[in-house]
Amino acid sequence: MKKIVLFALLACSLLPVSCLAAKQQRGLPVIGAVETLTLVGEKLQFAARIDTGAKTSSLSAVGIQPYERDGKRWLRFQVADSSGKLVLLERPLERIVKIKRHGALASERPVVKLDVAIGEIRQRCEFTLVDRSDYEYPALVGRNFLNRRAVVDVSGEYMVHPLSQGEKKDAN
Amino acid sequence: MKRVSVAVICLLFFCLAGQTVRAGGKNIIGETAWIKVAGVSFPYLARIDTGARVTSIHAVDMKINDAAAVPEENVGKTITFTTENREGKSREVTARISKVSTVKNSQGEEKRYVIEMLLGWKHVQKKVLVNLRDRSRMQYKLLIGRNWLKNDFLVDVDIKAAEKE
């Protein structure tokens, strides 16, 4: 009788551990159709559409102004974070891409590199800058962020805690 | 001995239950995949697009039986269209119009006819609403959206479909 109780207790202890652990698939974290994207340095948060159909990620920006710094091309631009606050950012211009849009002519977009995170997943990725104020989400996370870093489950949204483990500890 | 084996069975059950909870029992699909469309003899190399709410298929030469001028009045009527995959194989399809969806884009407002289609991947078959769109300028003639992926798939963009089915 004691042995059964012991085994049952052991078995029960295994179940909650797998429930509480962040969802994983083949060792990759599972994220939803929409997540919070954090701009690490400036500590800004954006609601982001997780888009496997997009090759490159994108961030909504307005007032994009090119300028020169140390002989290199830089961009000054404004982004609105989830609180609605407009913040001025400056980044080197990486390149200019042609964006193919369904039914519309191809257009050009500037590309910058941003240090971003979705929960524990942290990456330095390219983002095209475009005015996305007509769209539901200011950020679009594409394959360049997702590749080998996350798996997408469109059945849910905000599956990941926006802060990393370290930030969660600091917050508490 | 009997008690121990019962306990072991319970232990195995809880382990398996834990596994199911974690994996979710969903299929893993890549950034592109070969999809079969019921009623169409050839497969499509499709783009798996979590950014699209509804699935879209390439459709041209749309003809509606007893067409009305207002698109919404054509719901329930039969529509015939030609669909083509990337390899150039084409087929005429007939279906009932389920609804009309309005899409706002840079050109203004566009109306699209929506039908139901049974789309299959390996052993999985799902019937979903599909937008009929002219995708002749797009690389992928079938765009799988969230309405097909929901509840059954996890998308791993590291996986790409084989060149040939």
mmCIF file of C-alpha atoms in Angstrom:
data_model
loop_
_atom_site.group_PDB
_atom_site.id
_atom_site.type_symbol
_atom_site.label_atom_id
_atom_site.label_comp_id
_atom_site.label_asym_id
_atom_site.label_seq_id
_atom_site.Cartn_x
_atom_site.Cartn_y
_atom_site.Cartn_z
ATOM 1 C CA MET A 1 0.000 0.000 0.000
ATOM 2 C CA LYS A 2 2.830 2.410 0.936
ATOM 3 C CA LYS A 3 4.556 1.659 -2.393
ATOM 4 C CA ILE A 4 1.440 2.628 -4.382
ATOM 5 C CA VAL A 5 1.134 5.923 -2.495
ATOM 6 C CA LEU A 6 4.819 6.606 -3.099
ATOM 7 C CA PHE A 7 4.543 5.869 -6.833
ATOM 8 C CA ALA A 8 1.341 7.921 -7.133
ATOM 9 C CA LEU A 9 2.979 10.902 -5.423
ATOM 10 C CA LEU A 10 5.999 10.606 -7.716
ATOM 11 C CA ALA A 11 3.753 10.433 -10.784
ATOM 12 C CA CYS A 12 1.715 13.467 -9.668
ATOM 13 C CA SER A 13 4.892 15.470 -9.145
ATOM 14 C CA LEU A 14 5.805 14.968 -12.819
ATOM 15 C CA LEU A 15 2.542 16.320 -14.189
ATOM 16 C CA PRO A 16 2.611 19.910 -12.798
ATOM 17 C CA VAL A 17 6.233 20.386 -13.895
ATOM 18 C CA SER A 18 5.367 19.817 -17.542
ATOM 19 C CA CYS A 19 2.263 21.997 -17.235
ATOM 20 C CA LEU A 20 4.118 24.953 -15.755
ATOM 21 C CA ALA A 21 7.111 24.871 -18.112
ATOM 22 C CA ALA A 22 6.821 27.297 -21.041
ATOM 23 C CA LYS A 23 5.416 25.537 -24.077
ATOM 24 C CA GLN A 24 8.163 24.022 -26.141
ATOM 25 C CA GLN A 25 8.247 22.140 -29.401
ATOM 26 C CA ARG A 26 11.439 20.361 -30.532
ATOM 27 C CA GLY A 27 13.281 22.461 -27.998
ATOM 28 C CA LEU A 28 11.886 25.688 -29.475
ATOM 29 C CA PRO A 29 9.523 27.940 -27.543
ATOM 30 C CA VAL A 30 5.945 28.181 -28.840
ATOM 31 C CA ILE A 31 4.628 31.695 -29.422
ATOM 32 C CA GLY A 32 1.176 32.838 -30.480
ATOM 33 C CA ALA A 33 -0.334 34.744 -33.411
ATOM 34 C CA VAL A 34 0.306 38.046 -31.589
ATOM 35 C CA GLU A 35 2.980 38.764 -28.965
ATOM 36 C CA THR A 36 4.607 41.693 -27.192
ATOM 37 C CA LEU A 37 7.849 42.755 -28.842
ATOM 38 C CA THR A 38 10.308 44.594 -26.618
ATOM 39 C CA LEU A 39 12.938 46.995 -27.930
ATOM 40 C CA VAL A 40 15.639 46.017 -25.454
ATOM 41 C CA GLY A 41 17.791 49.130 -25.175
ATOM 42 C CA GLU A 42 15.010 51.715 -24.978
ATOM 43 C CA LYS A 43 12.703 49.322 -23.033
ATOM 44 C CA LEU A 44 9.762 50.001 -25.393
ATOM 45 C CA GLN A 45 6.978 47.502 -25.972
ATOM 46 C CA PHE A 46 4.948 46.951 -29.124
ATOM 47 C CA ALA A 47 2.067 44.660 -29.980
ATOM 48 C CA ALA A 48 3.414 42.452 -32.776
ATOM 49 C CA ARG A 49 1.729 40.305 -35.415
ATOM 50 C CA ILE A 50 3.739 37.062 -35.775
ATOM 51 C CA ASP A 51 3.933 36.635 -39.533
ATOM 52 C CA THR A 52 5.536 33.553 -41.107
ATOM 53 C CA GLY A 53 4.587 34.997 -44.501
ATOM 54 C CA ALA A 54 6.962 37.939 -44.062
ATOM 55 C CA LYS A 55 10.640 37.432 -44.853
ATOM 56 C CA THR A 56 11.785 40.477 -42.883
ATOM 57 C CA SER A 57 10.329 41.969 -39.713
ATOM 58 C CA SER A 58 8.830 45.429 -39.740
ATOM 59 C CA LEU A 59 8.243 48.286 -37.286
ATOM 60 C CA SER A 60 5.903 51.219 -37.668
ATOM 61 C CA ALA A 61 7.805 54.486 -37.873
ATOM 62 C CA VAL A 62 7.016 58.028 -38.920
ATOM 63 C CA GLY A 63 9.063 61.110 -39.598
ATOM 64 C CA ILE A 64 11.959 59.108 -41.049
ATOM 65 C CA GLN A 65 14.862 61.511 -41.628
ATOM 66 C CA PRO A 66 18.211 60.468 -43.070
ATOM 67 C CA TYR A 67 21.369 62.165 -41.877
ATOM 68 C CA GLU A 68 25.069 61.568 -41.841
ATOM 69 C CA ARG A 69 27.169 60.540 -38.861
ATOM 70 C CA ASP A 70 30.891 59.740 -39.130
ATOM 71 C CA GLY A 71 30.588 59.407 -42.886
ATOM 72 C CA LYS A 72 27.814 56.812 -42.586
ATOM 73 C CA ARG A 73 24.104 57.085 -43.359
ATOM 74 C CA TRP A 74 21.879 57.134 -40.275
ATOM 75 C CA LEU A 75 18.141 57.448 -39.783
ATOM 76 C CA ARG A 76 16.198 59.425 -37.242
ATOM 77 C CA PHE A 77 12.614 58.185 -36.804
ATOM 78 C CA GLN A 78 9.687 58.167 -34.378
ATOM 79 C CA VAL A 79 7.889 55.124 -33.027
ATOM 80 C CA ALA A 80 4.792 54.942 -30.851
ATOM 81 C CA ASP A 81 5.035 52.395 -28.072
ATOM 82 C CA SER A 82 2.088 50.500 -26.543
ATOM 83 C CA SER A 83 1.320 53.423 -24.208
ATOM 84 C CA GLY A 84 0.977 55.681 -27.234
ATOM 85 C CA LYS A 85 4.066 57.678 -26.376
ATOM 86 C CA LEU A 86 6.102 58.866 -29.392
ATOM 87 C CA VAL A 87 9.797 58.152 -28.990
ATOM 88 C CA LEU A 88 12.650 59.355 -31.190
ATOM 89 C CA LEU A 89 15.134 56.703 -32.255
ATOM 90 C CA GLU A 90 18.365 56.810 -34.220
ATOM 91 C CA ARG A 91 19.967 53.892 -36.037
ATOM 92 C CA PRO A 92 22.434 53.335 -38.891
ATOM 93 C CA LEU A 93 20.755 52.619 -42.222
ATOM 94 C CA GLU A 94 21.541 49.003 -43.148
ATOM 95 C CA ARG A 95 20.082 48.919 -46.654
ATOM 96 C CA ILE A 96 16.986 49.714 -48.694
ATOM 97 C CA VAL A 97 14.620 46.917 -49.766
ATOM 98 C CA LYS A 98 11.930 46.591 -52.384
ATOM 99 C CA ILE A 99 8.701 45.399 -50.815
ATOM 100 C CA LYS A 100 6.275 43.376 -52.908
ATOM 101 C CA ARG A 101 2.667 44.097 -52.027
ATOM 102 C CA HIS A 102 -0.341 42.284 -53.415
ATOM 103 C CA GLY A 103 -2.035 44.321 -56.105
ATOM 104 C CA ALA A 104 0.205 47.351 -55.564
ATOM 105 C CA LEU A 105 3.461 48.505 -57.098
ATOM 106 C CA ALA A 106 6.669 47.509 -55.330
ATOM 107 C CA SER A 107 7.900 50.191 -52.951
ATOM 108 C CA GLU A 108 11.163 50.888 -51.174
ATOM 109 C CA ARG A 109 11.727 50.714 -47.440
ATOM 110 C CA PRO A 110 14.716 51.548 -45.247
ATOM 111 C CA VAL A 111 16.110 48.763 -43.057
ATOM 112 C CA VAL A 112 17.702 49.106 -39.604
ATOM 113 C CA LYS A 113 18.944 46.578 -37.061
ATOM 114 C CA LEU A 114 17.155 46.425 -33.721
ATOM 115 C CA ASP A 115 17.848 44.530 -30.520
ATOM 116 C CA VAL A 116 14.485 42.983 -29.709
ATOM 117 C CA ALA A 117 12.971 40.317 -27.517
ATOM 118 C CA ILE A 118 9.803 38.245 -27.284
ATOM 119 C CA GLY A 119 9.946 36.811 -23.767
ATOM 120 C CA GLU A 120 13.225 34.981 -23.471
ATOM 121 C CA ILE A 121 13.897 35.022 -27.209
ATOM 122 C CA ARG A 122 16.368 37.790 -27.849
ATOM 123 C CA GLN A 123 17.686 38.714 -31.279
ATOM 124 C CA ARG A 124 19.387 41.462 -33.168
ATOM 125 C CA CYS A 125 17.348 41.574 -36.380
ATOM 126 C CA GLU A 126 16.679 43.643 -39.423
ATOM 127 C CA PHE A 127 13.443 45.635 -39.414
ATOM 128 C CA THR A 128 11.986 47.571 -42.309
ATOM 129 C CA LEU A 129 10.591 50.924 -41.250
ATOM 130 C CA VAL A 130 7.141 51.744 -42.581
ATOM 131 C CA ASP A 131 4.130 53.713 -41.428
ATOM 132 C CA ARG A 132 1.878 50.974 -40.070
ATOM 133 C CA SER A 133 -0.588 53.305 -38.360
ATOM 134 C CA ASP A 134 -3.344 51.962 -40.676
ATOM 135 C CA TYR A 135 -2.666 48.452 -39.501
ATOM 136 C CA GLU A 136 -3.828 46.759 -36.340
ATOM 137 C CA TYR A 137 -0.331 46.086 -34.952
ATOM 138 C CA PRO A 138 2.690 48.430 -35.012
ATOM 139 C CA ALA A 139 5.175 45.594 -35.310
ATOM 140 C CA LEU A 140 5.409 42.635 -37.629
ATOM 141 C CA VAL A 141 7.716 39.769 -36.684
ATOM 142 C CA GLY A 142 8.851 37.839 -39.748
ATOM 143 C CA ARG A 143 10.902 34.787 -40.611
ATOM 144 C CA ASN A 144 14.221 36.534 -39.926
ATOM 145 C CA PHE A 145 13.328 36.581 -36.213
ATOM 146 C CA LEU A 146 11.468 33.251 -36.099
ATOM 147 C CA ASN A 147 13.929 31.022 -37.954
ATOM 148 C CA ARG A 148 15.360 28.457 -35.522
ATOM 149 C CA ARG A 149 14.229 30.529 -32.533
ATOM 150 C CA ALA A 150 10.491 29.905 -32.203
ATOM 151 C CA VAL A 151 7.525 27.924 -33.441
ATOM 152 C CA VAL A 152 4.156 29.640 -34.043
ATOM 153 C CA ASP A 153 0.778 28.475 -32.735
ATOM 154 C CA VAL A 154 -1.964 30.658 -34.181
ATOM 155 C CA SER A 155 -4.554 29.153 -31.813
ATOM 156 C CA GLY A 156 -3.631 31.720 -29.163
ATOM 157 C CA GLU A 157 -2.244 35.172 -28.547
ATOM 158 C CA TYR A 158 0.176 36.507 -25.940
ATOM 159 C CA MET A 159 1.326 33.045 -24.942
ATOM 160 C CA VAL A 160 4.657 34.383 -23.753
ATOM 161 C CA HIS A 161 5.321 36.629 -20.774
ATOM 162 C CA PRO A 162 6.654 39.857 -22.319
ATOM 163 C CA LEU A 163 9.524 40.133 -19.868
ATOM 164 C CA SER A 164 12.539 37.822 -19.701
ATOM 165 C CA GLN A 165 13.188 35.819 -16.528
ATOM 166 C CA GLY A 166 15.760 38.360 -15.358
ATOM 167 C CA GLU A 167 13.387 41.279 -15.884
ATOM 168 C CA LYS A 168 10.567 39.435 -14.114
ATOM 169 C CA LYS A 169 12.831 38.983 -11.086
ATOM 170 C CA ASP A 170 13.732 42.688 -11.099
ATOM 171 C CA ALA A 171 10.067 43.625 -11.323
ATOM 172 C CA ASN A 172 9.180 41.562 -8.222
ATOM 173 C CA MET B 1 3.438 -7.737 -7.501
ATOM 174 C CA LYS B 2 -0.003 -6.768 -8.832
ATOM 175 C CA ARG B 3 0.044 -3.530 -6.769
ATOM 176 C CA VAL B 4 3.437 -2.540 -8.162
ATOM 177 C CA SER B 5 2.323 -3.078 -11.773
ATOM 178 C CA VAL B 6 -0.825 -0.989 -11.153
ATOM 179 C CA ALA B 7 1.360 1.752 -9.720
ATOM 180 C CA VAL B 8 3.734 1.567 -12.700
ATOM 181 C CA ILE B 9 0.770 1.860 -15.088
ATOM 182 C CA CYS B 10 -0.436 4.950 -13.180
ATOM 183 C CA LEU B 11 3.069 6.399 -13.376
ATOM 184 C CA LEU B 12 3.246 5.822 -17.142
ATOM 185 C CA PHE B 13 -0.223 7.365 -17.555
ATOM 186 C CA PHE B 14 0.814 10.547 -15.759
ATOM 187 C CA CYS B 15 4.048 10.744 -17.750
ATOM 188 C CA LEU B 16 2.149 10.450 -21.026
ATOM 189 C CA ALA B 17 -0.484 12.947 -19.868
ATOM 190 C CA GLY B 18 2.326 15.379 -19.130
ATOM 191 C CA GLN B 19 3.797 14.826 -22.574
ATOM 192 C CA THR B 20 0.490 15.534 -24.317
ATOM 193 C CA VAL B 21 -0.044 18.716 -22.318
ATOM 194 C CA ARG B 22 3.377 20.024 -23.320
ATOM 195 C CA ALA B 23 3.383 19.051 -27.028
ATOM 196 C CA GLY B 24 -0.269 19.901 -27.543
ATOM 197 C CA GLY B 25 -0.650 17.107 -30.083
ATOM 198 C CA LYS B 26 -0.299 19.539 -32.976
ATOM 199 C CA ASN B 27 1.323 18.853 -36.336
ATOM 200 C CA ILE B 28 4.517 20.691 -37.298
ATOM 201 C CA ILE B 29 4.361 22.413 -40.677
ATOM 202 C CA GLY B 30 7.015 24.528 -42.384
ATOM 203 C CA GLU B 31 7.095 27.972 -44.042
ATOM 204 C CA THR B 32 5.968 26.256 -47.251
ATOM 205 C CA ALA B 33 4.108 22.984 -47.730
ATOM 206 C CA TRP B 34 2.485 20.827 -50.396
ATOM 207 C CA ILE B 35 -1.277 21.105 -50.017
ATOM 208 C CA LYS B 36 -3.917 19.072 -51.845
ATOM 209 C CA VAL B 37 -7.165 20.785 -52.812
ATOM 210 C CA ALA B 38 -10.253 18.550 -53.040
ATOM 211 C CA GLY B 39 -11.650 18.626 -56.560
ATOM 212 C CA VAL B 40 -8.285 19.680 -58.037
ATOM 213 C CA SER B 41 -6.052 16.921 -59.377
ATOM 214 C CA PHE B 42 -2.711 18.647 -58.697
ATOM 215 C CA PRO B 43 -1.142 19.791 -55.411
ATOM 216 C CA TYR B 44 -0.033 23.336 -54.600
ATOM 217 C CA LEU B 45 3.254 24.420 -53.111
ATOM 218 C CA ALA B 46 1.688 26.784 -50.585
ATOM 219 C CA ARG B 47 3.016 29.615 -48.458
ATOM 220 C CA ILE B 48 2.151 29.026 -44.768
ATOM 221 C CA ASP B 49 1.215 32.520 -43.615
ATOM 222 C CA THR B 50 0.355 33.157 -39.956
ATOM 223 C CA GLY B 51 -0.059 36.824 -40.902
ATOM 224 C CA ALA B 52 -3.094 36.045 -43.057
ATOM 225 C CA ARG B 53 -6.393 35.558 -41.261
ATOM 226 C CA VAL B 54 -8.038 33.714 -44.169
ATOM 227 C CA THR B 55 -6.616 31.313 -46.760
ATOM 228 C CA SER B 56 -6.424 32.529 -50.377
ATOM 229 C CA ILE B 57 -6.218 30.637 -53.662
ATOM 230 C CA HIS B 58 -5.297 31.854 -57.148
ATOM 231 C CA ALA B 59 -8.477 32.323 -59.189
ATOM 232 C CA VAL B 60 -9.097 33.982 -62.560
ATOM 233 C CA ASP B 61 -11.910 34.046 -65.166
ATOM 234 C CA MET B 62 -14.578 34.075 -62.499
ATOM 235 C CA LYS B 63 -18.088 33.522 -63.831
ATOM 236 C CA ILE B 64 -21.204 33.634 -61.704
ATOM 237 C CA ASN B 65 -24.471 31.949 -62.662
ATOM 238 C CA ASP B 66 -27.141 34.626 -62.961
ATOM 239 C CA ALA B 67 -24.818 37.321 -61.641
ATOM 240 C CA ALA B 68 -26.144 40.412 -59.890
ATOM 241 C CA ALA B 69 -24.380 43.779 -60.134
ATOM 242 C CA VAL B 70 -23.950 44.028 -56.352
ATOM 243 C CA PRO B 71 -21.439 41.372 -55.162
ATOM 244 C CA GLU B 72 -23.294 40.708 -51.893
ATOM 245 C CA GLU B 73 -26.360 39.624 -53.868
ATOM 246 C CA ASN B 74 -24.320 36.780 -55.372
ATOM 247 C CA VAL B 75 -23.885 34.956 -52.066
ATOM 248 C CA GLY B 76 -25.289 31.447 -52.408
ATOM 249 C CA LYS B 77 -24.869 31.435 -56.184
ATOM 250 C CA THR B 78 -22.589 29.147 -58.149
ATOM 251 C CA ILE B 79 -19.222 30.498 -59.241
ATOM 252 C CA THR B 80 -16.851 28.925 -61.777
ATOM 253 C CA PHE B 81 -13.211 29.946 -61.920
ATOM 254 C CA THR B 82 -9.873 28.730 -63.210
ATOM 255 C CA THR B 83 -7.135 27.996 -60.699
ATOM 256 C CA GLU B 84 -3.524 27.295 -61.484
ATOM 257 C CA ASN B 85 -0.551 26.104 -59.476
ATOM 258 C CA ARG B 86 3.056 27.289 -59.726
ATOM 259 C CA GLU B 87 3.898 24.531 -62.191
ATOM 260 C CA GLY B 88 1.300 25.858 -64.622
ATOM 261 C CA LYS B 89 -1.253 23.091 -64.143
ATOM 262 C CA SER B 90 -4.737 24.556 -64.324
ATOM 263 C CA ARG B 91 -8.258 23.404 -63.573
ATOM 264 C CA GLU B 92 -11.752 24.821 -63.670
ATOM 265 C CA VAL B 93 -13.520 24.718 -60.326
ATOM 266 C CA THR B 94 -17.190 25.230 -59.498
ATOM 267 C CA ALA B 95 -18.314 26.194 -56.018
ATOM 268 C CA ARG B 96 -21.028 27.996 -54.094
ATOM 269 C CA ILE B 97 -20.233 31.528 -52.923
ATOM 270 C CA SER B 98 -20.218 31.479 -49.106
ATOM 271 C CA LYS B 99 -19.726 35.179 -48.555
ATOM 272 C CA VAL B 100 -18.205 38.398 -49.846
ATOM 273 C CA SER B 101 -15.341 39.927 -47.906
ATOM 274 C CA THR B 102 -14.301 43.547 -48.105
ATOM 275 C CA VAL B 103 -10.593 44.288 -48.062
ATOM 276 C CA LYS B 104 -9.277 47.801 -47.468
ATOM 277 C CA ASN B 105 -5.917 48.455 -49.057
ATOM 278 C CA SER B 106 -3.950 51.256 -50.705
ATOM 279 C CA GLN B 107 -6.217 51.019 -53.786
ATOM 280 C CA GLY B 108 -9.301 51.612 -51.673
ATOM 281 C CA GLU B 109 -11.901 48.929 -51.064
ATOM 282 C CA GLU B 110 -11.864 45.559 -52.785
ATOM 283 C CA LYS B 111 -14.586 42.909 -52.683
ATOM 284 C CA ARG B 112 -13.615 39.265 -52.739
ATOM 285 C CA TYR B 113 -15.702 36.165 -53.219
ATOM 286 C CA VAL B 114 -15.203 33.520 -50.566
ATOM 287 C CA ILE B 115 -15.929 29.808 -50.993
ATOM 288 C CA GLU B 116 -15.424 26.699 -48.876
ATOM 289 C CA MET B 117 -12.631 24.303 -49.825
ATOM 290 C CA LEU B 118 -11.337 21.056 -48.383
ATOM 291 C CA LEU B 119 -7.562 21.380 -48.074
ATOM 292 C CA GLY B 120 -5.295 18.493 -47.113
ATOM 293 C CA TRP B 121 -1.762 18.077 -45.804
ATOM 294 C CA LYS B 122 -0.512 14.527 -45.221
ATOM 295 C CA HIS B 123 -3.243 12.906 -43.135
ATOM 296 C CA VAL B 124 -4.927 16.164 -42.154
ATOM 297 C CA GLN B 125 -8.001 17.382 -44.047
ATOM 298 C CA LYS B 126 -9.719 20.631 -43.131
ATOM 299 C CA LYS B 127 -12.580 22.507 -44.739
ATOM 300 C CA VAL B 128 -12.115 26.257 -44.544
ATOM 301 C CA LEU B 129 -13.272 29.496 -46.141
ATOM 302 C CA VAL B 130 -10.971 30.525 -48.983
ATOM 303 C CA ASN B 131 -10.643 33.929 -50.665
ATOM 304 C CA LEU B 132 -10.599 33.861 -54.481
ATOM 305 C CA ARG B 133 -7.829 36.203 -55.600
ATOM 306 C CA ASP B 134 -5.773 36.793 -58.724
ATOM 307 C CA ARG B 135 -2.372 35.635 -57.499
ATOM 308 C CA SER B 136 -0.744 35.472 -60.936
ATOM 309 C CA ARG B 137 1.937 38.003 -59.852
ATOM 310 C CA MET B 138 2.653 36.169 -56.583
ATOM 311 C CA GLN B 139 5.154 33.383 -56.120
ATOM 312 C CA TYR B 140 2.744 31.113 -54.264
ATOM 313 C CA LYS B 141 -0.669 30.357 -55.754
ATOM 314 C CA LEU B 142 -2.072 29.101 -52.477
ATOM 315 C CA LEU B 143 -1.667 31.060 -49.264
ATOM 316 C CA ILE B 144 -2.595 29.135 -46.113
ATOM 317 C CA GLY B 145 -3.892 31.451 -43.398
ATOM 318 C CA ARG B 146 -4.738 31.157 -39.720
ATOM 319 C CA ASN B 147 -8.214 29.755 -40.384
ATOM 320 C CA TRP B 148 -6.671 26.489 -41.642
ATOM 321 C CA LEU B 149 -3.762 26.357 -39.162
ATOM 322 C CA LYS B 150 -5.757 27.030 -35.996
ATOM 323 C CA ASN B 151 -5.869 24.235 -33.372
ATOM 324 C CA ASP B 152 -4.033 21.699 -35.526
ATOM 325 C CA PHE B 153 -0.660 23.152 -36.539
ATOM 326 C CA LEU B 154 2.523 24.712 -35.224
ATOM 327 C CA VAL B 155 4.586 26.567 -37.835
ATOM 328 C CA ASP B 156 8.367 26.098 -37.846
ATOM 329 C CA VAL B 157 9.811 28.349 -40.549
ATOM 330 C CA ASP B 158 13.074 26.381 -40.514
ATOM 331 C CA ILE B 159 11.174 23.640 -42.389
ATOM 332 C CA LYS B 160 10.741 24.137 -46.118
ATOM 333 C CA ALA B 161 8.702 21.899 -48.413
ATOM 334 C CA ALA B 162 10.609 19.632 -50.784
ATOM 335 C CA GLU B 163 11.046 20.979 -54.330
ATOM 336 C CA LYS B 164 8.799 18.249 -55.693
ATOM 337 C CA GLU B 165 5.892 16.752 -53.794
#
